[in-house]
mmCIF file of C-alpha atoms in Angstrom:
data_model
loop_
_atom_site.group_PDB
_atom_site.id
_atom_site.type_symbol
_atom_site.label_atom_id
_atom_site.label_comp_id
_atom_site.label_asym_id
_atom_site.label_seq_id
_atom_site.Cartn_x
_atom_site.Cartn_y
_atom_site.Cartn_z
ATOM 1 C CA UNK Y 1 48.708 -10.754 17.261
ATOM 2 C CA UNK Y 2 46.138 -13.489 16.908
ATOM 3 C CA UNK Y 3 42.622 -13.032 15.070
ATOM 4 C CA UNK Y 4 39.480 -13.141 17.245
ATOM 5 C CA UNK Y 5 37.342 -15.498 15.722
ATOM 6 C CA UNK Y 6 33.465 -16.390 16.408
ATOM 7 C CA UNK Y 7 34.126 -18.658 18.567
ATOM 8 C CA UNK Y 8 36.010 -16.559 20.951
ATOM 9 C CA UNK Y 9 33.850 -14.059 21.208
ATOM 10 C CA UNK Y 10 32.206 -14.226 24.674
ATOM 11 C CA UNK Y 11 28.622 -12.718 25.460
ATOM 12 C CA UNK Y 12 29.978 -9.427 27.891
ATOM 13 C CA UNK Y 13 33.068 -9.040 25.727
ATOM 14 C CA UNK Y 14 33.731 -5.167 25.858
ATOM 15 C CA UNK Y 15 35.735 -2.638 24.424
ATOM 16 C CA UNK Y 16 37.190 0.670 24.058
ATOM 17 C CA UNK Y 17 37.866 3.216 21.908
ATOM 18 C CA UNK Y 18 39.159 6.694 21.562
ATOM 19 C CA UNK Y 19 39.632 9.729 21.794
ATOM 20 C CA UNK Y 20 39.166 11.560 18.873
ATOM 21 C CA UNK Y 21 38.082 15.156 19.185
ATOM 22 C CA UNK Y 22 35.977 16.680 16.817
ATOM 23 C CA UNK Y 23 37.285 19.077 14.212
ATOM 24 C CA UNK Y 24 35.509 22.169 13.068
ATOM 25 C CA UNK Y 25 36.856 22.174 9.068
ATOM 26 C CA UNK Y 26 36.236 18.851 8.891
ATOM 27 C CA UNK Y 27 32.390 18.819 10.503
ATOM 28 C CA UNK Y 28 32.015 21.779 7.545
ATOM 29 C CA UNK Y 29 33.076 19.877 5.044
ATOM 30 C CA UNK Y 30 31.445 16.994 5.741
ATOM 31 C CA UNK Y 31 28.561 18.995 5.907
ATOM 32 C CA UNK Y 32 29.129 20.452 2.899
ATOM 33 C CA UNK Y 33 29.321 17.036 1.383
ATOM 34 C CA UNK Y 34 26.633 15.033 2.669
ATOM 35 C CA UNK Y 35 24.812 16.469 5.090
ATOM 36 C CA UNK Y 36 23.999 19.572 3.435
ATOM 37 C CA UNK Y 37 21.322 21.273 6.407
ATOM 38 C CA UNK Y 38 22.325 24.510 7.167
ATOM 39 C CA UNK Y 39 22.979 23.864 10.666
ATOM 40 C CA UNK Y 40 25.801 21.989 10.236
ATOM 41 C CA UNK Y 41 26.980 24.807 8.096
ATOM 42 C CA UNK Y 42 26.779 28.242 9.909
ATOM 43 C CA UNK Y 43 27.006 29.317 13.464
ATOM 44 C CA UNK Y 44 24.728 31.621 12.399
ATOM 45 C CA UNK Y 45 22.038 29.087 10.754
ATOM 46 C CA UNK Y 46 22.549 27.650 13.508
ATOM 47 C CA UNK Y 47 21.835 30.200 16.417
ATOM 48 C CA UNK Y 48 18.153 30.014 15.293
ATOM 49 C CA UNK Y 49 18.020 26.286 16.140
ATOM 50 C CA UNK Y 50 18.376 24.330 19.337
ATOM 51 C CA UNK Y 51 21.332 23.550 18.409
ATOM 52 C CA UNK Y 52 22.429 27.326 19.382
ATOM 53 C CA UNK Y 53 25.717 26.443 17.001
ATOM 54 C CA UNK Y 54 27.057 24.558 14.415
ATOM 55 C CA UNK Y 55 26.971 20.584 15.071
ATOM 56 C CA UNK Y 56 28.449 17.402 13.727
ATOM 57 C CA UNK Y 57 25.959 15.900 11.261
ATOM 58 C CA UNK Y 58 24.845 12.507 12.530
ATOM 59 C CA UNK Y 59 25.944 10.690 9.599
ATOM 60 C CA UNK Y 60 29.752 12.753 10.726
ATOM 61 C CA UNK Y 61 28.916 11.084 14.246
ATOM 62 C CA UNK Y 62 28.790 8.258 12.588
ATOM 63 C CA UNK Y 63 32.405 8.036 10.944
ATOM 64 C CA UNK Y 64 34.149 8.969 13.399
ATOM 65 C CA UNK Y 65 32.295 6.025 15.371
ATOM 66 C CA UNK Y 66 33.545 4.364 12.829
ATOM 67 C CA UNK Y 67 37.236 5.383 12.871
ATOM 68 C CA UNK Y 68 37.773 5.318 16.756
ATOM 69 C CA UNK Y 69 36.476 1.720 16.394
ATOM 70 C CA UNK Y 70 38.175 0.785 13.497
ATOM 71 C CA UNK Y 71 41.646 1.643 14.697
ATOM 72 C CA UNK Y 72 40.845 -0.375 17.953
ATOM 73 C CA UNK Y 73 39.852 -3.038 16.115
ATOM 74 C CA UNK Y 74 43.094 -3.092 13.923
ATOM 75 C CA UNK Y 75 44.897 -3.806 17.250
ATOM 76 C CA UNK Y 76 43.408 -5.650 19.276
ATOM 77 C CA UNK Y 77 43.067 -8.810 16.798
ATOM 78 C CA UNK Y 78 39.472 -8.447 15.979
ATOM 79 C CA UNK Y 79 39.764 -7.226 12.138
ATOM 80 C CA UNK Y 80 41.242 -10.139 10.972
ATOM 81 C CA UNK Y 81 37.562 -12.446 11.465
ATOM 82 C CA UNK Y 82 35.541 -9.638 10.515
ATOM 83 C CA UNK Y 83 33.304 -9.902 7.262
ATOM 84 C CA UNK Y 84 31.380 -6.803 7.478
ATOM 85 C CA UNK Y 85 28.439 -5.094 8.550
ATOM 86 C CA UNK Y 86 24.262 -6.369 7.807
ATOM 87 C CA UNK Y 87 22.540 -3.440 9.770
ATOM 88 C CA UNK Y 88 22.753 -1.405 12.552
ATOM 89 C CA UNK Y 89 19.534 -2.214 15.233
ATOM 90 C CA UNK Y 90 18.128 1.282 17.568
ATOM 91 C CA UNK Y 91 20.563 4.119 16.001
ATOM 92 C CA UNK Y 92 20.350 6.835 18.009
ATOM 93 C CA UNK Y 93 21.705 10.309 18.094
ATOM 94 C CA UNK Y 94 21.236 11.403 21.534
ATOM 95 C CA UNK Y 95 22.844 14.479 21.916
ATOM 96 C CA UNK Y 96 24.344 16.808 19.286
ATOM 97 C CA UNK Y 97 28.863 16.638 19.072
ATOM 98 C CA UNK Y 98 30.300 19.631 18.866
ATOM 99 C CA UNK Y 99 33.678 21.249 17.532
ATOM 100 C CA UNK Y 100 35.676 20.370 20.154
ATOM 101 C CA UNK Y 101 33.937 17.415 21.631
ATOM 102 C CA UNK Y 102 36.791 14.760 22.163
ATOM 103 C CA UNK Y 103 34.567 11.128 21.369
ATOM 104 C CA UNK Y 104 35.305 8.193 23.255
ATOM 105 C CA UNK Y 105 32.836 4.932 23.343
ATOM 106 C CA UNK Y 106 32.179 0.928 24.356
ATOM 107 C CA UNK Y 107 31.615 -2.218 22.790
ATOM 108 C CA UNK Y 108 29.342 -4.375 24.184
ATOM 109 C CA UNK Y 109 28.977 -8.340 22.729
ATOM 110 C CA UNK Y 110 25.084 -8.518 23.824
ATOM 111 C CA UNK Y 111 24.385 -11.528 21.105
ATOM 112 C CA UNK Y 112 25.970 -13.716 19.148
ATOM 113 C CA UNK Y 113 24.122 -16.134 16.883
ATOM 114 C CA UNK Y 114 25.541 -19.190 14.579
ATOM 115 C CA UNK Y 115 24.522 -19.163 10.768
ATOM 116 C CA UNK Y 116 22.584 -21.765 9.917
ATOM 117 C CA UNK Y 117 22.993 -21.784 6.497
ATOM 118 C CA UNK Y 118 26.910 -20.807 6.246
ATOM 119 C CA UNK Y 119 29.401 -22.978 8.866
ATOM 120 C CA UNK Y 120 31.794 -20.158 7.630
ATOM 121 C CA UNK Y 121 30.250 -17.294 9.638
ATOM 122 C CA UNK Y 122 28.274 -16.509 12.881
ATOM 123 C CA UNK Y 123 26.254 -13.008 13.772
ATOM 124 C CA UNK Y 124 28.056 -10.490 16.559
ATOM 125 C CA UNK Y 125 25.616 -8.069 17.732
ATOM 126 C CA UNK Y 126 27.116 -5.654 20.089
ATOM 127 C CA UNK Y 127 25.823 -2.091 22.219
ATOM 128 C CA UNK Y 128 27.706 0.332 20.395
ATOM 129 C CA UNK Y 129 27.899 3.603 22.786
ATOM 130 C CA UNK Y 130 29.587 6.934 22.812
ATOM 131 C CA UNK Y 131 30.076 9.971 25.519
ATOM 132 C CA UNK Y 132 31.441 13.456 25.274
ATOM 133 C CA UNK Y 133 34.666 14.311 26.819
ATOM 134 C CA UNK Y 134 31.635 14.986 30.076
ATOM 135 C CA UNK Y 135 30.653 11.631 29.649
ATOM 136 C CA UNK Y 136 27.093 12.005 28.438
ATOM 137 C CA UNK Y 137 25.769 9.527 25.645
ATOM 138 C CA UNK Y 138 26.086 11.239 21.884
ATOM 139 C CA UNK Y 139 25.297 7.721 20.248
ATOM 140 C CA UNK Y 140 23.793 4.957 21.123
ATOM 141 C CA UNK Y 141 23.002 1.538 18.378
ATOM 142 C CA UNK Y 142 23.505 -2.661 17.983
ATOM 143 C CA UNK Y 143 25.285 -3.195 14.168
ATOM 144 C CA UNK Y 144 24.880 -6.355 13.505
ATOM 145 C CA UNK Y 145 28.014 -8.096 11.992
ATOM 146 C CA UNK Y 146 29.147 -11.636 10.244
ATOM 147 C CA UNK Y 147 32.393 -12.888 11.396
ATOM 148 C CA UNK Y 148 34.604 -15.397 10.050
ATOM 149 C CA UNK Y 149 34.803 -18.885 11.772
ATOM 150 C CA UNK Y 150 36.860 -21.546 12.324
ATOM 151 C CA UNK Y 151 35.355 -23.333 9.755
ATOM 152 C CA UNK Y 152 35.616 -20.488 7.323
ATOM 153 C CA UNK Y 153 39.474 -19.553 8.103
ATOM 154 C CA UNK Y 154 41.238 -21.110 5.503
#
């Protein structure tokens, strides 16, 4: 497998990731440590909200995205040239994610630009869409990532 450098990335390139089934114990464990709002911790508390039952934290949903996405990019050659992220635009949690949901998603390259000050890297924006088992969108966002150029491959 050869690395996919900035020069190789094309507008419209698409990567599919997943599936991954959301585990109830992991939802509660994540919420207990990082987002301990009652509706992420108990069905009783969630029943009094629009969720109706325990729902995964949005931050946990993002972590599940990373797990699925990285699993796929490490198989495809995209990881070798990655230099990390610099932000996320338009992050939206569109629908609750519940234990037992099976998630999958797509990443589509929507913009790329060469760095003017750092020839060893370029900037890539992708539109991420995540869906549940009913193909209902649960998350959308546009991560902004730095990608190594062939100049910077040494």
